[in-house]
Coordinates of C-alpha atoms in Angstrom, one line a residue:
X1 CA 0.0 0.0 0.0
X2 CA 2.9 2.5 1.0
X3 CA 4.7 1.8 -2.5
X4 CA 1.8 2.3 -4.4
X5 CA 0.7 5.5 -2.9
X6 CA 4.6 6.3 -3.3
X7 CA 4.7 6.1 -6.7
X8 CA 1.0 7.3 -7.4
X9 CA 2.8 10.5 -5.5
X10 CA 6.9 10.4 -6.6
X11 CA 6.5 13.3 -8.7
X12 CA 4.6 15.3 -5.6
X13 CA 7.2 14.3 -2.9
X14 CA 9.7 15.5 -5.1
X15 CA 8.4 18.6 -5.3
X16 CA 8.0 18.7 -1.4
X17 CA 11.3 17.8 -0.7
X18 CA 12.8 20.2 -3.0
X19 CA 10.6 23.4 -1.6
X20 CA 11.5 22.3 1.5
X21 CA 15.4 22.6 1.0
X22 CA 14.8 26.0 -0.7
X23 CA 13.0 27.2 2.6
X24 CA 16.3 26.0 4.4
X25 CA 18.2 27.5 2.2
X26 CA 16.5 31.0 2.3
X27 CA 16.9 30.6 5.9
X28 CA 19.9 30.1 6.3
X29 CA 22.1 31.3 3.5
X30 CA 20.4 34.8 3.0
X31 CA 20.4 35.4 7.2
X32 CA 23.2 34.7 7.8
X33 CA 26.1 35.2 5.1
X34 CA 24.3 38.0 3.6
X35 CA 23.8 41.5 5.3
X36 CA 21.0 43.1 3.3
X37 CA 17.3 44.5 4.4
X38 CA 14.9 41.6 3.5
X39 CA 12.6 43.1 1.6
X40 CA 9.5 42.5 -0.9
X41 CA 11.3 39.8 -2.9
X42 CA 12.1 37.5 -0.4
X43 CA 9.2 37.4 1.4
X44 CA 7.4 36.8 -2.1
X45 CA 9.4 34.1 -2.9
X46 CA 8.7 32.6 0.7
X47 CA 5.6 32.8 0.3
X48 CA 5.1 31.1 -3.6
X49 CA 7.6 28.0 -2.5
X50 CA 4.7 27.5 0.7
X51 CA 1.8 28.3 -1.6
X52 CA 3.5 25.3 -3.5
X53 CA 3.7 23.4 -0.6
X54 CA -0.4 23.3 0.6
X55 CA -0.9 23.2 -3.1
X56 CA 0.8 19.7 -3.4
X57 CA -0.2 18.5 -0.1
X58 CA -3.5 19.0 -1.3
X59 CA -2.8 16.9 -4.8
X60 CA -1.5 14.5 -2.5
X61 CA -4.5 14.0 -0.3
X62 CA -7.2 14.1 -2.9
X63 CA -5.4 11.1 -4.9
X64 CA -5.4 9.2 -1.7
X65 CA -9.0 10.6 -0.9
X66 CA -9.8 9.1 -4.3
X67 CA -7.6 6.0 -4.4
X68 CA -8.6 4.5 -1.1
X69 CA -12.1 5.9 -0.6
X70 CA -11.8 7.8 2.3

């Protein structure tokens, strides 16, 4: 059941995993190592790469919605 719903989802995990290394990345590269005012841009882009997050958690749970019949 877990490798099914794995691969059904590959493509969405992915896409987890990767927004959230970005977030860790914005973090802590730009807090630390660079000294500038954090301004409109970055809190943009924070805010798109956790749009995309609750946006593919949500693919994620209708397919298993769907799939299993919950």
């Amino acid at each position: 059941m877990f490798t099914e719903f794995f691969l059904k989802n590959a493509f969405n995990l992915a896409i987890l995993f990767s927004c959230g290394m970005a977030l860790l990345v914005v973090r802590f590269w730009l807090s630390r190592n660079v000294q500038w005012k954090k301004g409109f841009t970055f809190h943009a882009a924070q805010f798109f790469i956790y749009a995309i997050i609750i946006g593919t958690i949500g693919s994620i749970l209708n397919n298993a919605i769907e799939d299993y019949n919950l």
